CSV table of N, CA and C in Angstrom, one decimal:
chain,number,residue,atom,x,y,z
A,1,UNK,N,74.9,96.4,38.4
A,1,UNK,CA,75.8,97.3,38.8
A,1,UNK,C,77.1,96.9,39.6
A,2,UNK,N,77.9,98.0,39.6
A,2,UNK,CA,78.6,97.8,39.2
A,2,UNK,C,79.7,99.3,40.2
A,3,UNK,N,80.6,99.6,40.6
A,3,UNK,CA,81.3,100.1,40.6
A,3,UNK,C,82.9,100.5,40.6
A,4,UNK,N,82.7,101.9,39.8
A,4,UNK,CA,84.3,102.5,39.2
A,4,UNK,C,84.7,103.8,40.3
A,5,UNK,N,86.0,102.9,40.5
A,5,UNK,CA,86.5,104.1,41.4
A,5,UNK,C,88.3,104.4,40.8
A,6,UNK,N,88.1,105.8,40.8
A,6,UNK,CA,88.8,106.3,40.1
A,6,UNK,C,90.1,107.1,41.2
A,7,UNK,N,91.7,107.4,42.0
A,7,UNK,CA,92.4,108.0,43.0
A,7,UNK,C,91.6,109.7,42.5
A,8,UNK,N,91.3,110.3,41.6
A,8,UNK,CA,91.7,111.5,41.3
A,8,UNK,C,90.9,112.2,40.2
A,9,UNK,N,90.0,113.2,40.1
A,9,UNK,CA,89.8,114.0,39.0
A,9,UNK,C,91.2,113.7,38.0
A,10,UNK,N,91.9,113.8,38.3
A,10,UNK,CA,92.9,113.5,36.8
A,10,UNK,C,92.8,111.9,36.0
A,11,UNK,N,92.5,111.0,37.3
A,11,UNK,CA,92.2,109.9,36.6
A,11,UNK,C,91.3,109.9,36.1
A,12,UNK,N,90.2,110.1,36.0
A,12,UNK,CA,88.3,110.4,35.8
A,12,UNK,C,88.4,110.7,34.7
A,13,UNK,N,88.9,111.8,34.2
A,13,UNK,CA,89.2,112.9,33.7
A,13,UNK,C,89.8,112.3,32.3
A,14,UNK,N,90.9,111.5,32.8
A,14,UNK,CA,91.0,110.4,31.5
A,14,UNK,C,90.9,110.2,30.9
A,15,UNK,N,90.3,108.7,31.9
A,15,UNK,CA,89.5,107.9,31.6
A,15,UNK,C,88.3,108.5,30.5
A,16,UNK,N,87.7,108.7,31.3
A,16,UNK,CA,86.7,109.5,30.7
A,16,UNK,C,86.9,110.3,29.1
A,17,UNK,N,87.9,110.9,28.8
A,17,UNK,CA,88.5,110.9,27.7
A,17,UNK,C,88.7,109.5,26.5
A,18,UNK,N,88.4,107.8,27.0
A,18,UNK,CA,88.9,106.8,26.0
A,18,UNK,C,87.7,106.6,26.4
A,19,UNK,N,86.4,107.1,26.6
A,19,UNK,CA,85.1,107.0,26.0
A,19,UNK,C,84.6,107.7,24.5
A,20,UNK,N,83.3,107.7,24.3
A,20,UNK,CA,82.6,108.2,23.2
A,20,UNK,C,82.5,109.4,23.9
A,21,UNK,N,82.9,110.1,24.5
A,21,UNK,CA,82.6,111.4,25.4
A,21,UNK,C,83.8,112.3,24.9
A,22,UNK,N,85.0,111.4,24.6
A,22,UNK,CA,86.3,112.9,23.7
A,22,UNK,C,86.3,113.5,22.6
A,23,UNK,N,85.1,113.0,22.2
A,23,UNK,CA,84.8,114.6,20.9
A,23,UNK,C,84.4,115.5,21.6
A,24,UNK,N,83.5,115.7,22.1
A,24,UNK,CA,83.5,117.1,23.3
A,24,UNK,C,84.1,117.4,24.4
A,25,UNK,N,84.7,116.4,25.1
A,25,UNK,CA,86.0,117.0,26.5
A,25,UNK,C,86.4,117.8,25.6
A,26,UNK,N,87.7,116.9,24.8
A,26,UNK,CA,88.7,117.3,23.8
A,26,UNK,C,88.1,119.0,23.1
A,27,UNK,N,86.8,119.4,22.7
A,27,UNK,CA,86.5,120.3,21.7
A,27,UNK,C,86.8,121.2,23.5
A,28,UNK,N,87.0,121.1,24.7
A,28,UNK,CA,86.3,122.1,25.8
A,28,UNK,C,87.1,123.1,25.5
A,29,UNK,N,87.3,124.3,26.4
A,29,UNK,CA,89.2,125.0,26.3
A,29,UNK,C,88.9,125.0,27.8
A,30,UNK,N,90.1,125.7,27.8
A,30,UNK,CA,90.7,125.2,29.1
A,30,UNK,C,90.1,125.8,30.4
A,31,UNK,N,89.3,127.0,29.9
A,31,UNK,CA,88.5,127.5,31.1
A,31,UNK,C,87.3,126.5,31.3
A,32,UNK,N,87.1,126.2,30.2
A,32,UNK,CA,85.3,125.7,30.2
A,32,UNK,C,86.0,123.6,31.1
A,33,UNK,N,87.1,123.5,30.4
A,33,UNK,CA,88.0,122.5,31.0
A,33,UNK,C,88.1,121.8,32.6
A,34,UNK,N,88.7,123.8,33.5
A,34,UNK,CA,88.9,123.5,34.8
A,34,UNK,C,87.4,123.6,35.3
A,35,UNK,N,86.5,124.5,35.1
A,35,UNK,CA,84.6,124.9,34.8
A,35,UNK,C,83.6,123.4,35.4
A,36,UNK,N,84.5,122.5,34.4
A,36,UNK,CA,84.1,121.6,34.3
A,36,UNK,C,84.6,120.1,35.0
A,37,UNK,N,86.4,120.4,36.0
A,37,UNK,CA,86.5,119.8,37.2
A,37,UNK,C,85.7,119.6,38.1
A,38,UNK,N,85.8,121.5,38.0
A,38,UNK,CA,85.8,121.9,39.4
A,38,UNK,C,84.4,121.1,39.9
A,39,UNK,N,82.2,121.7,38.7
A,39,UNK,CA,81.4,120.9,38.9
A,39,UNK,C,81.3,119.8,39.3
A,40,UNK,N,82.6,119.0,37.7
A,40,UNK,CA,82.5,117.3,39.1
A,40,UNK,C,83.2,116.5,40.4
A,41,UNK,N,83.4,117.5,40.8
A,41,UNK,CA,84.3,117.2,41.8
A,41,UNK,C,83.3,117.9,43.6
A,42,UNK,N,83.1,118.6,42.9
A,42,UNK,CA,81.4,119.8,44.1
A,42,UNK,C,80.9,118.4,43.6
A,43,UNK,N,80.6,117.9,43.1
A,43,UNK,CA,79.1,117.2,42.5
A,43,UNK,C,78.9,115.5,43.4
A,44,UNK,N,80.9,115.3,43.2
A,44,UNK,CA,80.9,114.2,43.7
A,44,UNK,C,81.2,113.4,45.4
A,45,UNK,N,81.6,114.7,45.3
A,45,UNK,CA,81.1,115.0,47.5
A,45,UNK,C,81.1,114.0,48.9
A,46,UNK,N,80.2,113.6,48.1
A,46,UNK,CA,79.0,112.3,48.5
A,46,UNK,C,79.7,111.5,48.3
A,47,UNK,N,80.1,110.9,46.9
A,47,UNK,CA,81.0,109.4,46.4
A,47,UNK,C,82.6,109.7,47.0
A,48,UNK,N,83.3,110.6,47.7
A,48,UNK,CA,84.6,110.7,47.5
A,48,UNK,C,84.9,110.8,48.9
A,49,UNK,N,86.0,109.2,48.9
A,49,UNK,CA,86.8,109.5,50.4
A,49,UNK,C,88.3,109.0,50.4
A,50,UNK,N,89.1,109.0,51.1
A,50,UNK,CA,90.0,109.2,51.3
A,50,UNK,C,91.0,108.6,50.6
A,51,UNK,N,90.3,108.3,49.3
A,51,UNK,CA,91.4,107.0,48.6
A,51,UNK,C,90.8,107.0,47.2
A,52,UNK,N,90.0,108.0,47.2
A,52,UNK,CA,89.5,108.2,46.2
A,52,UNK,C,88.1,108.1,45.0
A,53,UNK,N,87.8,108.5,44.0
A,53,UNK,CA,86.1,108.3,43.9
A,53,UNK,C,85.7,107.5,43.4
A,54,UNK,N,84.8,106.9,43.6
A,54,UNK,CA,83.4,105.8,43.7
A,54,UNK,C,81.9,106.3,42.8
A,55,UNK,N,82.0,106.0,41.8
A,55,UNK,CA,80.8,105.9,40.9
A,55,UNK,C,80.1,104.6,41.0
A,56,UNK,N,78.5,104.5,41.4
A,56,UNK,CA,77.5,103.0,40.9
A,56,UNK,C,78.1,103.7,39.7
A,57,UNK,N,77.0,102.3,39.4
A,57,UNK,CA,76.9,102.2,37.3
A,57,UNK,C,76.0,102.2,37.7
A,58,UNK,N,75.0,101.8,36.7
A,58,UNK,CA,74.2,100.8,36.0
A,58,UNK,C,73.6,100.6,34.4
A,59,UNK,N,74.0,99.3,34.1
A,59,UNK,CA,74.2,98.8,32.7
A,59,UNK,C,72.8,98.5,32.5
A,60,UNK,N,72.3,99.1,31.5
A,60,UNK,CA,70.8,99.6,30.1
A,60,UNK,C,71.3,99.1,29.9
A,61,UNK,N,70.6,97.7,29.9
A,61,UNK,CA,70.5,96.4,27.7
A,61,UNK,C,69.0,96.5,28.2
A,62,UNK,N,69.1,95.9,26.2
A,62,UNK,CA,67.8,95.6,26.2
A,62,UNK,C,68.0,94.8,24.9
A,63,UNK,N,67.4,93.7,24.7
A,63,UNK,CA,67.6,93.0,23.7
A,63,UNK,C,66.3,92.3,23.0
A,64,UNK,N,65.9,92.6,22.0
A,64,UNK,CA,64.8,92.3,21.0
A,64,UNK,C,65.0,91.3,20.0
A,65,UNK,N,64.1,90.4,19.2
A,65,UNK,CA,63.7,90.0,17.9
A,65,UNK,C,62.9,89.6,17.6
A,66,UNK,N,62.8,89.2,16.3
A,66,UNK,CA,62.0,89.7,15.7
A,66,UNK,C,61.1,88.4,15.3
């Protein structure tokens, strides 16, 4: 597991736009973007500290051979 640190919602948003989610994020209207950011801030309150947002992430990987 790793922990990602973002100083604020804008840093998180810009980082998210650098992933495969960019296509969907860029298709949102201005109102939808604001609603999404507001929901994110609300949902990440438990992970928010004075110096930013800390999100734990676990990579799930599988390898198979035949």
